[in-house]
XYZ file of C-alpha atoms in Angstrom:
502
model
C 2.925 -8.604 55.914
C 5.529 -6.137 57.193
C 7.486 -5.934 60.474
C 7.497 -2.677 62.519
C 8.518 -2.371 66.129
C 8.136 -6.023 66.632
C 4.400 -5.875 65.660
C 2.928 -7.474 62.594
C 1.023 -4.921 60.680
C -1.704 -6.167 58.251
C -1.349 -3.901 55.366
C -4.894 -4.670 54.143
C -6.236 -3.583 57.562
C -4.084 -0.469 57.463
C -5.377 0.287 53.983
C -8.981 -0.023 55.107
C -8.484 1.866 58.343
C -6.899 4.952 56.574
C -9.102 8.040 57.000
C -8.240 9.021 53.496
C -10.430 7.554 50.642
C -8.674 5.036 48.419
C -9.769 2.809 45.581
C -7.519 0.155 43.964
C -8.107 -0.349 40.129
C -6.912 -2.861 37.690
C -5.106 -1.655 34.410
C -8.363 -1.886 32.615
C -10.009 0.421 35.173
C -12.058 -2.147 37.092
C -12.473 -1.744 40.943
C -10.251 -4.352 42.676
C -10.519 -2.865 46.233
C -11.786 0.143 48.317
C -11.285 1.249 51.900
C -14.009 2.243 54.373
C -13.328 6.010 53.963
C -13.944 5.667 50.205
C -17.275 3.827 50.902
C -18.329 6.500 53.374
C -17.582 9.407 51.049
C -19.330 7.796 48.062
C -22.266 6.356 49.989
C -21.680 2.874 48.529
C -21.000 -0.748 49.639
C -18.025 -2.891 48.956
C -20.165 -5.685 47.534
C -21.702 -3.252 45.037
C -18.331 -2.023 43.811
C -15.805 -4.759 43.687
C -15.310 -6.036 39.984
C -17.209 -3.248 38.519
C -15.812 -0.915 35.793
C -15.087 2.381 37.534
C -17.105 4.385 35.169
C -20.118 2.070 35.333
C -20.181 2.424 39.114
C -19.577 6.213 38.861
C -20.733 8.067 35.653
C -20.951 11.599 37.145
C -24.650 11.585 36.577
C -26.995 12.897 33.891
C -25.801 16.451 33.593
C -24.374 17.979 30.307
C -20.978 18.314 31.984
C -20.806 14.661 32.986
C -18.926 13.269 29.930
C -16.288 15.969 30.389
C -15.952 15.140 34.043
C -15.541 11.450 33.292
C -13.076 12.195 30.482
C -10.751 14.175 32.830
C -10.585 11.330 35.366
C -10.177 8.582 32.805
C -7.362 10.428 30.995
C -5.603 11.043 34.289
C -5.758 7.325 35.107
C -4.654 6.318 31.698
C -1.698 8.649 31.778
C -0.553 7.178 35.171
C -1.021 3.631 33.683
C 0.676 4.300 30.319
C 3.589 6.476 31.634
C 4.023 4.579 34.899
C 4.184 7.985 36.600
C 1.935 9.504 39.289
C -0.695 11.858 37.866
C -2.648 14.567 39.697
C -6.017 16.228 39.205
C -6.019 19.484 41.245
C -9.824 19.942 40.836
C -12.397 17.981 39.123
C -16.208 18.223 39.307
C -17.747 14.721 39.624
C -21.298 14.005 40.859
C -22.069 10.940 42.860
C -25.511 9.278 43.680
C -27.016 9.935 47.101
C -30.087 8.224 48.434
C -32.586 10.508 50.250
C -34.565 9.532 53.316
C -37.725 9.096 51.118
C -35.778 6.430 49.097
C -35.203 8.561 46.001
C -31.692 8.561 44.466
C -30.322 11.932 43.312
C -26.869 13.061 42.029
C -25.083 15.467 44.187
C -22.306 17.751 42.691
C -19.027 17.208 44.408
C -15.571 18.640 43.877
C -12.471 16.405 44.280
C -8.768 16.525 44.179
C -7.238 13.214 43.094
C -3.868 11.552 42.759
C -3.410 8.440 40.611
C -0.376 6.264 41.442
C 0.716 3.269 39.400
C 1.533 0.126 41.439
C 4.383 -1.838 39.686
C 5.537 -5.410 39.813
C 9.120 -6.544 39.971
C 9.514 -6.220 36.128
C 8.150 -2.700 36.076
C 4.708 -3.650 34.773
C 1.564 -1.923 36.046
C -0.562 -4.264 38.159
C -2.778 -1.739 39.887
C -3.635 1.861 39.941
C -4.196 3.485 43.375
C -6.627 6.481 43.378
C -6.519 8.786 46.398
C -9.346 11.241 46.359
C -10.033 14.190 48.651
C -13.395 15.731 48.745
C -12.912 19.410 48.593
C -16.524 20.358 47.969
C -16.926 22.532 51.071
C -13.687 24.330 50.369
C -14.798 25.043 46.789
C -18.181 26.294 47.996
C -16.598 28.724 50.463
C -14.454 30.044 47.675
C -17.361 30.572 45.462
C -19.211 32.295 48.373
C -16.325 34.518 49.026
C -16.181 35.702 45.537
C -19.952 36.616 45.671
C -19.355 38.690 48.926
C -16.199 40.363 47.637
C -13.838 38.816 50.297
C -11.875 36.830 47.753
C -8.313 37.776 48.577
C -8.251 37.359 52.336
C -10.410 34.170 52.450
C -8.621 32.635 49.486
C -5.372 33.030 51.336
C -6.803 31.528 54.548
C -8.245 28.589 52.629
C -5.415 28.085 50.280
C -7.409 29.360 47.400
C -4.459 30.911 45.586
C -2.758 27.563 45.626
C -5.898 25.972 44.274
C -6.225 28.552 41.535
C -2.599 28.080 40.380
C -3.230 24.239 40.548
C -6.350 24.648 38.371
C -4.461 26.819 35.863
C -1.681 24.245 35.676
C -4.190 21.531 35.220
C -6.017 23.443 32.531
C -2.725 24.175 30.774
C -1.831 20.428 30.918
C -5.161 19.578 29.528
C -4.752 21.920 26.564
C -1.272 20.440 25.986
C -2.657 16.972 26.115
C -5.361 17.880 23.619
C -2.811 19.400 21.272
C -0.581 16.300 21.776
C -3.455 14.058 20.997
C -4.251 16.079 17.868
C -0.696 15.829 16.663
C -0.566 12.158 17.461
C -3.713 11.607 15.451
C -2.275 13.468 12.532
C 0.889 11.424 12.828
C -1.020 8.150 12.810
C -3.223 9.120 9.965
C -0.532 10.498 7.688
C -0.833 8.943 4.156
C 2.830 8.305 3.978
C 4.876 6.089 6.294
C 6.277 7.751 9.474
C 8.261 6.629 12.481
C 10.275 8.120 15.201
C 13.662 6.592 16.081
C 15.449 7.506 19.359
C 19.089 7.227 20.467
C 22.295 6.322 18.597
C 20.942 2.824 18.021
C 17.838 4.177 16.279
C 15.270 2.471 18.614
C 11.695 2.557 17.295
C 9.701 4.803 19.559
C 6.476 4.952 17.524
C 5.314 4.363 13.949
C 2.014 4.843 12.062
C -0.079 2.173 10.272
C 1.406 3.037 6.849
C 4.850 2.103 8.263
C 3.528 -1.052 9.807
C 2.065 -2.100 6.367
C 5.275 -1.288 4.669
C 7.319 -3.723 6.882
C 4.737 -6.462 7.148
C 3.235 -5.454 10.546
C 6.260 -6.679 12.580
C 6.661 -6.002 16.305
C 9.311 -3.354 16.231
C 8.428 -0.914 19.085
C 11.361 -0.610 21.555
C 13.827 -2.436 19.128
C 16.886 -1.082 17.463
C 16.463 -0.633 13.701
C 19.234 -3.230 12.981
C 17.370 -5.859 15.202
C 13.932 -4.954 14.031
C 14.737 -4.851 10.271
C 17.873 -7.018 9.826
C 17.560 -7.212 6.082
C 18.294 -3.542 5.640
C 21.710 -3.726 7.292
C 23.734 -4.359 4.237
C 21.759 -2.032 1.969
C 23.121 1.338 3.290
C 20.018 2.626 5.098
C 21.300 1.885 8.663
C 24.544 3.773 7.694
C 22.469 6.753 6.556
C 20.788 6.911 9.934
C 24.141 6.768 11.633
C 25.322 9.685 9.530
C 22.255 11.795 10.255
C 22.550 11.134 13.988
C 26.336 11.920 13.913
C 26.249 15.034 11.737
C 22.743 16.432 12.210
C 22.413 16.803 8.484
C 19.141 15.411 6.990
C 19.259 12.712 4.351
C 16.807 12.441 1.441
C 16.288 9.456 -0.953
C 14.436 9.571 -4.272
C 13.081 6.382 -5.740
C 15.713 4.452 -3.633
C 15.621 0.672 -4.112
C 15.109 -1.310 -0.950
C 14.699 -5.127 -0.320
C 12.224 -5.862 2.382
C 10.637 -9.046 3.796
C 7.005 -7.974 3.951
C 5.677 -11.368 4.933
C 7.232 -13.751 7.495
C 9.206 -16.438 5.825
C 8.687 -14.927 2.370
C 11.436 -13.861 -0.023
C 12.629 -10.257 -0.148
C 10.584 -7.900 -2.121
C 12.022 -4.982 -4.214
C 10.506 -1.679 -3.299
C 11.211 1.955 -4.312
C 10.968 4.677 -1.709
C 10.962 8.492 -1.460
C 11.996 9.340 2.127
C 13.600 11.885 4.390
C 15.647 11.266 7.638
C 15.235 14.460 9.751
C 17.298 14.858 12.941
C 15.360 15.569 16.154
C 16.976 17.865 18.594
C 16.352 18.196 22.380
C 16.012 21.488 24.308
C 19.745 21.746 24.500
C 20.179 21.354 20.871
C 21.695 17.765 20.959
C 20.452 15.200 18.607
C 17.990 12.884 20.368
C 16.604 10.944 17.465
C 15.529 10.807 13.875
C 12.144 11.465 12.300
C 11.494 9.176 9.247
C 8.847 10.178 6.660
C 8.315 8.926 3.152
C 6.095 7.321 0.493
C 6.246 4.008 -1.267
C 6.662 4.932 -4.942
C 7.120 1.322 -6.210
C 4.190 1.363 -8.548
C 5.204 4.890 -9.943
C 8.711 3.637 -10.656
C 7.540 0.439 -12.278
C 5.042 2.323 -14.349
C 7.771 4.649 -15.590
C 9.902 1.615 -16.333
C 7.102 0.010 -18.364
C 6.466 3.281 -20.204
C 10.114 3.582 -21.110
C 10.057 -0.050 -22.287
C 6.958 0.593 -24.380
C 8.504 3.776 -25.922
C 11.773 1.870 -26.778
C 9.614 -1.030 -28.204
C 7.567 1.524 -30.281
C 10.720 3.070 -31.590
C 11.904 -0.345 -32.549
C 8.649 -1.214 -34.252
C 8.563 2.069 -36.179
C 12.088 1.578 -37.437
C 11.225 -1.970 -38.504
C 7.997 -0.867 -40.131
C 9.771 1.944 -42.050
C 12.481 -0.570 -43.195
C 9.658 -2.977 -44.318
C 7.917 -0.096 -46.261
C 11.200 0.912 -47.804
C 11.846 -2.705 -48.923
C 8.364 -3.004 -50.388
C 8.691 0.204 -52.279
C 12.040 -0.794 -53.725
C 10.943 -4.373 -54.715
C 7.627 -3.126 -56.161
C 9.350 -0.563 -58.196
C 11.634 -3.178 -59.689
C 8.644 -5.293 -60.743
C 6.329 -2.429 -61.954
C 7.833 -0.003 -64.510
C 4.467 1.545 -64.960
C 3.605 4.179 -62.262
C -0.036 3.171 -62.145
C 0.680 -0.547 -61.542
C 3.440 0.364 -59.006
C 0.907 2.411 -57.065
C -1.644 -0.382 -57.042
C 0.825 -3.021 -55.921
C 2.428 -0.737 -53.308
C -0.824 0.305 -51.814
C -2.187 -3.228 -51.569
C 0.956 -4.410 -49.613
C 0.670 -1.395 -47.306
C -2.914 -2.305 -46.617
C -1.859 -5.861 -45.745
C 0.637 -4.449 -43.339
C -1.950 -2.177 -41.895
C -4.461 -5.021 -41.375
C -1.870 -7.029 -39.319
C -1.150 -3.820 -37.259
C -4.809 -3.530 -36.510
C -4.916 -7.100 -35.191
C -1.924 -6.421 -33.013
C -3.363 -3.138 -31.686
C -6.422 -4.997 -30.448
C -4.209 -7.239 -28.413
C -2.157 -4.263 -27.149
C 0.773 -5.668 -29.297
C 0.942 -8.864 -27.285
C 0.631 -10.878 -30.445
C -2.116 -12.271 -32.777
C -3.451 -15.839 -33.761
C -2.351 -17.447 -36.964
C -5.968 -18.208 -37.967
C -7.007 -14.623 -37.426
C -4.147 -13.256 -39.576
C -5.152 -15.689 -42.391
C -8.775 -14.766 -42.194
C -7.963 -11.034 -42.437
C -5.747 -11.375 -45.546
C -8.140 -13.724 -47.454
C -11.643 -12.502 -46.505
C -11.912 -10.223 -49.440
C -11.886 -13.190 -51.743
C -14.866 -14.931 -49.994
C -14.675 -17.051 -46.843
C -16.190 -20.042 -48.720
C -13.345 -20.248 -51.141
C -10.669 -20.663 -48.450
C -10.749 -23.716 -46.218
C -8.598 -23.751 -43.098
C -7.715 -26.451 -40.637
C -5.334 -26.339 -37.745
C -4.980 -25.793 -33.940
C -4.655 -22.280 -32.398
C -1.149 -20.885 -32.768
C -0.499 -17.571 -31.006
C 2.276 -15.532 -32.673
C 4.455 -12.761 -31.334
C 4.144 -9.314 -33.080
C 7.103 -9.708 -35.353
C 6.096 -13.097 -36.551
C 2.458 -11.885 -36.927
C 3.631 -9.104 -39.324
C 5.639 -11.478 -41.385
C 2.799 -13.912 -41.770
C 0.494 -11.075 -42.592
C 2.736 -10.123 -45.593
C 3.109 -13.731 -46.651
C -0.560 -14.500 -46.682
C -1.259 -11.303 -48.538
C 1.241 -12.232 -51.342
C -0.151 -15.791 -51.628
C -3.741 -14.495 -51.833
C -2.761 -11.693 -54.256
C -0.934 -14.192 -56.592
C -3.902 -16.668 -56.302
C -6.325 -13.962 -57.306
C -4.139 -12.860 -60.372
C -2.860 -16.208 -61.725
C -4.115 -19.058 -59.474
C -7.212 -20.702 -57.963
C -8.915 -17.560 -56.973
C -8.718 -16.125 -60.581
C -11.560 -18.496 -61.701
C -15.050 -18.927 -60.242
C -14.599 -22.523 -59.179
C -11.124 -22.373 -57.700
C -10.434 -22.869 -54.030
C -7.633 -22.716 -51.481
C -6.969 -25.217 -48.641
C -4.678 -24.140 -45.807
C -3.794 -26.627 -43.080
C -1.163 -26.660 -40.327
C 0.005 -28.619 -37.389
C 2.570 -28.344 -34.595
C 5.548 -30.746 -34.735
C 8.397 -31.494 -32.331
C 7.054 -30.673 -28.944
C 10.595 -30.228 -27.508
C 11.332 -27.547 -30.063
C 7.885 -26.700 -31.554
C 7.743 -26.026 -35.297
C 4.778 -24.970 -37.331
C 4.280 -27.030 -40.486
C 1.796 -25.212 -42.816
C 0.660 -26.056 -46.388
C -1.112 -23.651 -48.724
C -2.666 -25.713 -51.564
C -4.609 -24.283 -54.546
C -7.187 -26.600 -56.351
C -9.533 -26.398 -59.323
C -7.733 -23.405 -60.823
C -6.255 -22.777 -64.213
C -3.114 -24.805 -65.216
C 0.057 -23.606 -63.526
C 3.112 -22.622 -65.452
C 6.519 -22.521 -63.786
C 7.647 -18.781 -63.866
C 10.813 -18.042 -65.774
C 12.083 -15.764 -63.017
C 11.193 -15.041 -59.411
C 8.699 -12.154 -58.937
C 8.597 -9.780 -56.038
C 6.069 -11.817 -54.208
C 8.084 -14.928 -54.298
C 11.178 -12.994 -53.091
C 9.160 -11.264 -50.324
C 7.800 -14.666 -49.063
C 11.229 -16.297 -49.077
C 12.840 -13.242 -47.400
C 10.224 -13.167 -44.612
C 10.433 -16.957 -43.989
C 14.246 -17.229 -43.941
C 15.367 -13.951 -42.543
C 12.548 -12.858 -40.313
C 11.127 -16.204 -39.218
C 14.295 -18.346 -39.392
C 12.290 -21.102 -41.256
C 12.129 -22.890 -44.538
C 9.637 -22.558 -47.387
C 9.121 -24.606 -50.652
C 7.112 -23.114 -53.521
C 5.915 -25.931 -55.853
C 4.360 -24.863 -59.170
C 2.665 -28.179 -59.863
C 0.515 -28.384 -62.991
C -2.663 -29.172 -61.041
C -2.168 -26.359 -58.516
C 0.370 -24.261 -56.704
C 1.510 -25.568 -53.299
C 3.574 -23.617 -50.737
C 4.994 -25.681 -47.814
C 6.372 -23.846 -44.677
C 8.313 -25.090 -41.724
C 8.674 -22.351 -39.141
C 10.158 -22.635 -35.611
C 7.875 -21.090 -33.010
C 10.877 -20.076 -30.895
C 12.935 -18.002 -33.262
C 15.801 -17.279 -30.835
C 16.221 -20.981 -30.026
C 16.203 -21.845 -33.677
C 18.875 -19.295 -34.471
């Protein structure tokens, strides 16, 4: 209620009594109220309209132009609602249903001029939209008739046609600008990289695309300064980069820059790597108004490059170690074989043993190999039925796998030359177990049975030296070679964690 001249004026009654057509809409464009003038001009009833979606009650009919007519009115209403500013439609064609005397309902083309005004609450939120429409159908028809008769200029001046023409031109220009704006906004939102717009010296988030939302864990950041919206970046230099760009107008570019972000509420910070650009945005006067942020998450690329470098470094290390092993094999084999032919045979056999273990490691992408698989590879040429194995699965890292490959090759070679595998009935039994769970050790025994009598060698051969060298230097373990008369026995005690053992 309002007081005027001592008389109480019922605003609802004044609204209904106005000769100008009005309709009151909710923010979701449902009809909340209409006045009598609106009912008269649309040939409708209040009961049939209240609560209805506006464009269900009025859809501009079945014509081809109907969707475009509806779009113009809807966009004007949405602009008024979203910007909280009054929006005008100088001229819009919108058909309304009219019931004829014979009861048939037809759609009649009408021309309207409309003003859409947002009604705000005390906090500035939109609670209603007020649509004021003026039926200018007769005026538009007179203008069209004047064009057909050639009396355009005089009649247009009398009827305000020039004003309407200019209004139509402005409206069409605004429509084109709005279409272009929507196209640019769509490109902005669908950009494959992350994009956002910051405004003012505090870098307030004005808008951002879905890729940026995904980057920061879909936080509610619109309308917040960057230091409040993303507090974890404050001590990482990025806020200072924004300050510098805003102060100097010079863009800033980052390449594979490391950033700690909290991508899930309550979760620990994650390390990301970003390529990005901070580009200053200038207003019409040339002053800096904000910053445009654009970039890409290159975390996977950076990590892939790091993995590749690590693999190359590891490959170089392995090649050097392999060459050193080959060099050692060549030197030791040469000392034990004066004859070039026997040297070539021994050297080639040991290189093949090294190659077999490399094949096993390649299959596992050099992550390691199982003890049982290595033993099987180095003894299968002598017949699987002659070598009995028993023990639990023991995965070995690459370096230990190579050492065990050489050890088993030497043991099998010596057994084939001098031991149990040199006679038809000889056999080998290999068993192992894991001891000391706190500091696991592999306890392995190689035992030859039913072979020829064993004679203690007068001096250590290359095979014995290679075995001892691999066990003590490469595996940090212990080995005992027992040349018992009833069969050769080799006993090994190897720590599975070489670094802890050393």
